[in-house]
Amino acid sequence: MIIAIDGPSGAGKSTVATAVARRLGFHCLDTGAMYRSIAWKAIQQGADLADEAAVGAIAQTFDIAFEHEEGDPRPSRVLIGGDDVTAAIRTAEIDRSVSVVSAHPSVRAALVEQQRRIAEGGDYVIEGRDIGTVVCPNAEVKVFLTATNEARARRRVAQNAERGVGSVDFEEVLADIIRRDELDSSRATAPLVQADDAVLVDSSDKTIDEVIDAICAMADARA
């Protein structure tokens, strides 16, 4: 079974996906980390992030791999071309860069192919922005998880503070979330939209457990 969780930045997709996967005994596929890894590699190579040919070539050249610890559905390490980028892809610089990179059709094509191969190998909870619409349109469960701009900014600041990377300035994070929403929703290729058959879940006034319970109930109904 595939559970697709789409939604904007800061809606809690990663946290929810991990918890749902752990409860159901599924694996997580962190598609966002894949795009972040390409952004990191492009910056490291001095590529112009707006140059689709250059960034697309990077996506087609470098393999992205995940390492797991037994019993943990979320990858413990993210590597691109053998480089460990687990922490490096969670900085404010990557936050600002990833939407530009992920908008390139050639980048998306290169990574979507890999994502589909992985998803076909078992039971996965996959979160991103186009999972239910593009990557896995036949997913058994589709959720569009969202929250208000302010709620998402508060969560992102708290997350960044806890892991020690990324901005902890509320106004900066809020502005970045609004900017990313615009970029993600208006891009020509695989824009951020709710799939017609996805269930809308607004987490603004819900606890994490309430959101997890709702999604697990959907999965149980389809089992």
mmCIF file of C-alpha atoms in Angstrom:
data_model
loop_
_atom_site.group_PDB
_atom_site.id
_atom_site.type_symbol
_atom_site.label_atom_id
_atom_site.label_comp_id
_atom_site.label_asym_id
_atom_site.label_seq_id
_atom_site.Cartn_x
_atom_site.Cartn_y
_atom_site.Cartn_z
ATOM 1 C CA MET A 1 0.000 0.000 0.000
ATOM 2 C CA ILE A 2 1.086 3.556 -0.708
ATOM 3 C CA ILE A 3 -0.055 6.477 1.437
ATOM 4 C CA ALA A 4 0.585 9.786 -0.337
ATOM 5 C CA ILE A 5 0.773 12.903 1.831
ATOM 6 C CA ASP A 6 1.030 16.163 -0.102
ATOM 7 C CA GLY A 7 0.950 19.718 1.154
ATOM 8 C CA PRO A 8 2.857 22.981 1.522
ATOM 9 C CA SER A 9 6.067 23.574 3.448
ATOM 10 C CA GLY A 10 5.746 23.449 7.223
ATOM 11 C CA ALA A 11 2.405 21.627 7.319
ATOM 12 C CA GLY A 12 3.958 18.798 9.311
ATOM 13 C CA LYS A 13 4.182 16.271 6.478
ATOM 14 C CA SER A 14 7.502 14.762 7.578
ATOM 15 C CA THR A 15 6.476 14.390 11.218
ATOM 16 C CA VAL A 16 3.097 12.905 10.320
ATOM 17 C CA ALA A 17 4.497 10.589 7.643
ATOM 18 C CA THR A 18 7.093 9.199 10.045
ATOM 19 C CA ALA A 19 4.558 8.571 12.792
ATOM 20 C CA VAL A 20 2.038 6.976 10.453
ATOM 21 C CA ALA A 21 4.705 4.727 8.946
ATOM 22 C CA ARG A 22 5.950 3.679 12.372
ATOM 23 C CA ARG A 23 2.433 2.835 13.570
ATOM 24 C CA LEU A 24 1.577 0.840 10.440
ATOM 25 C CA GLY A 25 4.985 -0.783 9.987
ATOM 26 C CA PHE A 26 5.600 1.023 6.679
ATOM 27 C CA HIS A 27 8.724 2.754 5.339
ATOM 28 C CA CYS A 28 9.082 6.460 4.556
ATOM 29 C CA LEU A 29 10.381 7.848 1.286
ATOM 30 C CA ASP A 30 11.628 11.393 1.844
ATOM 31 C CA THR A 31 11.238 12.903 -1.629
ATOM 32 C CA GLY A 32 11.941 16.390 -0.320
ATOM 33 C CA ALA A 33 15.395 15.287 0.785
ATOM 34 C CA MET A 34 16.090 14.178 -2.782
ATOM 35 C CA TYR A 35 15.366 17.623 -4.222
ATOM 36 C CA ARG A 36 17.286 19.261 -1.399
ATOM 37 C CA SER A 37 20.256 17.037 -2.208
ATOM 38 C CA ILE A 38 20.242 18.181 -5.825
ATOM 39 C CA ALA A 39 20.099 21.817 -4.686
ATOM 40 C CA TRP A 40 23.070 21.203 -2.370
ATOM 41 C CA LYS A 41 25.114 19.525 -5.087
ATOM 42 C CA ALA A 42 24.320 22.312 -7.565
ATOM 43 C CA ILE A 43 25.464 24.950 -5.085
ATOM 44 C CA GLN A 44 28.614 22.975 -4.311
ATOM 45 C CA GLN A 45 29.435 22.799 -8.017
ATOM 46 C CA GLY A 46 28.767 26.503 -8.518
ATOM 47 C CA ALA A 47 25.885 25.887 -10.898
ATOM 48 C CA ASP A 48 23.295 28.565 -11.613
ATOM 49 C CA LEU A 49 20.170 27.201 -9.932
ATOM 50 C CA ALA A 50 18.024 28.793 -12.642
ATOM 51 C CA ASP A 51 19.939 26.943 -15.378
ATOM 52 C CA GLU A 52 17.787 23.883 -16.013
ATOM 53 C CA ALA A 53 20.335 22.167 -18.242
ATOM 54 C CA ALA A 54 23.046 22.419 -15.603
ATOM 55 C CA VAL A 55 20.889 21.373 -12.661
ATOM 56 C CA GLY A 56 19.128 18.686 -14.684
ATOM 57 C CA ALA A 57 22.487 17.163 -15.598
ATOM 58 C CA ILE A 58 23.338 16.954 -11.900
ATOM 59 C CA ALA A 59 20.056 15.178 -11.156
ATOM 60 C CA GLN A 60 20.722 12.681 -13.923
ATOM 61 C CA THR A 61 24.340 12.091 -12.910
ATOM 62 C CA PHE A 62 24.336 11.687 -9.136
ATOM 63 C CA ASP A 63 22.606 8.842 -7.331
ATOM 64 C CA ILE A 64 20.771 9.637 -4.117
ATOM 65 C CA ALA A 65 20.769 6.948 -1.444
ATOM 66 C CA PHE A 66 19.184 6.531 1.968
ATOM 67 C CA GLU A 67 20.494 4.573 4.922
ATOM 68 C CA HIS A 68 18.171 3.236 7.601
ATOM 69 C CA GLU A 69 18.466 1.987 11.131
ATOM 70 C CA GLU A 70 16.433 -1.101 11.913
ATOM 71 C CA GLY A 71 12.987 -0.256 13.225
ATOM 72 C CA ASP A 72 13.097 3.366 12.079
ATOM 73 C CA PRO A 73 10.933 4.171 9.026
ATOM 74 C CA ARG A 74 12.780 7.443 8.383
ATOM 75 C CA PRO A 75 16.237 7.388 6.761
ATOM 76 C CA SER A 76 19.046 8.033 9.219
ATOM 77 C CA ARG A 77 21.396 9.327 6.521
ATOM 78 C CA VAL A 78 20.994 10.951 3.117
ATOM 79 C CA LEU A 79 23.798 10.671 0.578
ATOM 80 C CA ILE A 80 24.321 12.062 -2.900
ATOM 81 C CA GLY A 81 27.220 10.806 -4.953
ATOM 82 C CA GLY A 82 28.527 9.203 -1.766
ATOM 83 C CA ASP A 83 28.539 12.494 0.189
ATOM 84 C CA ASP A 84 26.647 12.530 3.492
ATOM 85 C CA VAL A 85 24.326 15.554 3.271
ATOM 86 C CA THR A 86 21.940 14.665 6.088
ATOM 87 C CA ALA A 87 22.501 17.955 7.941
ATOM 88 C CA ALA A 88 23.722 20.069 5.023
ATOM 89 C CA ILE A 89 20.378 19.915 3.194
ATOM 90 C CA ARG A 90 18.449 21.317 6.181
ATOM 91 C CA THR A 91 19.921 24.820 6.177
ATOM 92 C CA ALA A 92 18.201 28.126 5.420
ATOM 93 C CA GLU A 93 20.202 28.365 2.182
ATOM 94 C CA ILE A 94 18.708 25.101 0.946
ATOM 95 C CA ASP A 95 15.260 26.168 2.161
ATOM 96 C CA ARG A 96 15.528 29.158 -0.169
ATOM 97 C CA SER A 97 16.949 27.179 -3.093
ATOM 98 C CA VAL A 98 14.945 23.982 -3.295
ATOM 99 C CA SER A 99 11.789 25.382 -4.938
ATOM 100 C CA VAL A 100 13.814 26.796 -7.836
ATOM 101 C CA VAL A 101 15.571 23.475 -8.351
ATOM 102 C CA SER A 102 12.448 21.340 -8.016
ATOM 103 C CA ALA A 103 10.615 23.420 -10.626
ATOM 104 C CA HIS A 104 12.893 22.199 -13.429
ATOM 105 C CA PRO A 105 11.134 19.479 -15.474
ATOM 106 C CA SER A 106 14.367 17.578 -16.118
ATOM 107 C CA VAL A 107 15.128 17.414 -12.397
ATOM 108 C CA ARG A 108 11.651 16.181 -11.578
ATOM 109 C CA ALA A 109 11.749 13.575 -14.346
ATOM 110 C CA ALA A 110 15.061 12.182 -13.088
ATOM 111 C CA LEU A 111 13.909 11.915 -9.482
ATOM 112 C CA VAL A 112 10.321 10.800 -10.090
ATOM 113 C CA GLU A 113 11.575 7.747 -11.951
ATOM 114 C CA GLN A 114 13.660 6.734 -8.943
ATOM 115 C CA GLN A 115 10.837 7.463 -6.509
ATOM 116 C CA ARG A 116 8.440 5.229 -8.407
ATOM 117 C CA ARG A 117 10.906 2.345 -8.452
ATOM 118 C CA ILE A 118 11.366 2.573 -4.697
ATOM 119 C CA ALA A 119 7.617 2.861 -4.018
ATOM 120 C CA GLU A 120 6.863 -0.273 -6.005
ATOM 121 C CA GLY A 121 9.037 -2.290 -3.643
ATOM 122 C CA GLY A 122 6.780 -2.350 -0.576
ATOM 123 C CA ASP A 123 4.493 -0.431 1.785
ATOM 124 C CA TYR A 124 5.414 3.252 1.874
ATOM 125 C CA VAL A 125 4.247 6.532 3.296
ATOM 126 C CA ILE A 126 5.471 9.149 0.828
ATOM 127 C CA GLU A 127 5.247 12.869 1.459
ATOM 128 C CA GLY A 128 5.904 15.739 -0.884
ATOM 129 C CA ARG A 129 4.088 18.149 -3.148
ATOM 130 C CA ASP A 130 3.075 16.029 -6.134
ATOM 131 C CA ILE A 131 2.952 12.476 -4.794
ATOM 132 C CA GLY A 132 -0.776 11.908 -5.249
ATOM 133 C CA THR A 133 -0.938 13.797 -8.535
ATOM 134 C CA VAL A 134 2.262 12.787 -10.357
ATOM 135 C CA VAL A 135 4.550 10.326 -8.577
ATOM 136 C CA CYS A 136 1.939 7.847 -7.317
ATOM 137 C CA PRO A 137 -1.433 8.795 -8.822
ATOM 138 C CA ASN A 138 -2.780 5.327 -7.969
ATOM 139 C CA ALA A 139 -1.911 5.520 -4.263
ATOM 140 C CA GLU A 140 -4.526 3.794 -2.117
ATOM 141 C CA VAL A 141 -4.641 6.673 0.376
ATOM 142 C CA LYS A 142 -4.160 10.331 -0.567
ATOM 143 C CA VAL A 143 -4.009 13.179 1.937
ATOM 144 C CA PHE A 144 -3.511 16.893 1.378
ATOM 145 C CA LEU A 145 -2.121 18.191 4.669
ATOM 146 C CA THR A 146 -2.122 21.926 5.253
ATOM 147 C CA ALA A 147 -2.216 24.598 7.977
ATOM 148 C CA THR A 148 -2.259 28.375 8.222
ATOM 149 C CA ASN A 149 0.875 30.302 7.251
ATOM 150 C CA GLU A 150 1.478 31.363 10.847
ATOM 151 C CA ALA A 151 1.056 27.854 12.253
ATOM 152 C CA ARG A 152 3.480 26.476 9.696
ATOM 153 C CA ALA A 153 6.046 29.186 10.431
ATOM 154 C CA ARG A 154 5.889 28.530 14.188
ATOM 155 C CA ARG A 155 6.413 24.819 13.616
ATOM 156 C CA ARG A 156 9.340 25.378 11.269
ATOM 157 C CA VAL A 157 11.045 27.736 13.726
ATOM 158 C CA ALA A 158 10.639 25.190 16.531
ATOM 159 C CA GLN A 159 11.937 22.414 14.294
ATOM 160 C CA ASN A 160 14.961 24.443 13.224
ATOM 161 C CA ALA A 161 15.732 25.349 16.842
ATOM 162 C CA GLU A 162 15.523 21.713 17.918
ATOM 163 C CA ARG A 163 17.851 20.401 15.223
ATOM 164 C CA GLY A 164 20.189 23.403 15.355
ATOM 165 C CA VAL A 165 20.042 24.254 11.648
ATOM 166 C CA GLY A 166 18.002 26.742 9.662
ATOM 167 C CA SER A 167 16.581 30.109 10.638
ATOM 168 C CA VAL A 168 14.807 30.647 13.957
ATOM 169 C CA ASP A 169 13.586 34.128 13.023
ATOM 170 C CA PHE A 170 9.785 33.906 12.769
ATOM 171 C CA GLU A 171 9.348 36.697 10.218
ATOM 172 C CA GLU A 172 12.105 35.322 8.003
ATOM 173 C CA VAL A 173 10.652 31.814 8.106
ATOM 174 C CA LEU A 174 7.110 33.114 7.489
ATOM 175 C CA ALA A 175 8.251 35.111 4.459
ATOM 176 C CA ASP A 176 10.097 32.086 3.100
ATOM 177 C CA ILE A 177 7.014 29.862 3.526
ATOM 178 C CA ILE A 178 4.813 32.344 1.661
ATOM 179 C CA ARG A 179 7.396 32.666 -1.111
ATOM 180 C CA ARG A 180 7.753 28.895 -1.423
ATOM 181 C CA ASP A 181 3.977 28.438 -1.579
ATOM 182 C CA GLU A 182 3.822 30.838 -4.516
ATOM 183 C CA LEU A 183 6.696 29.136 -6.338
ATOM 184 C CA ASP A 184 5.402 25.625 -5.704
ATOM 185 C CA SER A 185 1.818 26.426 -6.681
ATOM 186 C CA SER A 186 2.627 28.404 -9.828
ATOM 187 C CA ARG A 187 5.330 26.267 -11.433
ATOM 188 C CA ALA A 188 4.490 24.830 -14.845
ATOM 189 C CA THR A 189 5.619 21.289 -14.021
ATOM 190 C CA ALA A 190 3.847 19.294 -11.294
ATOM 191 C CA PRO A 191 2.574 22.274 -9.279
ATOM 192 C CA LEU A 192 1.428 21.936 -5.684
ATOM 193 C CA VAL A 193 -2.280 21.132 -5.968
ATOM 194 C CA GLN A 194 -4.679 18.905 -4.099
ATOM 195 C CA ALA A 195 -5.474 15.719 -6.007
ATOM 196 C CA ASP A 196 -9.171 15.368 -6.834
ATOM 197 C CA ASP A 197 -9.430 12.230 -4.716
ATOM 198 C CA ALA A 198 -7.254 13.428 -1.813
ATOM 199 C CA VAL A 199 -8.706 14.075 1.642
ATOM 200 C CA LEU A 200 -8.011 17.604 2.918
ATOM 201 C CA VAL A 201 -6.641 17.659 6.473
ATOM 202 C CA ASP A 202 -6.080 21.075 8.079
ATOM 203 C CA SER A 203 -3.737 20.584 11.014
ATOM 204 C CA SER A 204 -3.821 24.181 12.283
ATOM 205 C CA ASP A 205 -6.011 23.352 15.286
ATOM 206 C CA LYS A 206 -5.363 19.622 15.497
ATOM 207 C CA THR A 207 -2.875 17.760 17.631
ATOM 208 C CA ILE A 208 -0.319 15.588 15.903
ATOM 209 C CA ASP A 209 -2.054 12.498 17.316
ATOM 210 C CA GLU A 210 -5.399 13.564 15.853
ATOM 211 C CA VAL A 211 -3.854 13.904 12.401
ATOM 212 C CA ILE A 212 -2.067 10.562 12.682
ATOM 213 C CA ASP A 213 -5.235 8.809 13.876
ATOM 214 C CA ALA A 214 -7.202 10.182 10.927
ATOM 215 C CA ILE A 215 -4.688 9.011 8.330
ATOM 216 C CA CYS A 216 -4.256 5.577 9.911
ATOM 217 C CA ALA A 217 -8.029 5.189 9.904
ATOM 218 C CA MET A 218 -8.040 5.882 6.161
ATOM 219 C CA ALA A 219 -5.377 3.216 5.654
ATOM 220 C CA ASP A 220 -7.263 0.688 7.761
ATOM 221 C CA ALA A 221 -10.393 1.324 5.697
ATOM 222 C CA ARG A 222 -8.488 0.526 2.494
ATOM 223 C CA ALA A 223 -6.626 -2.522 3.833
#
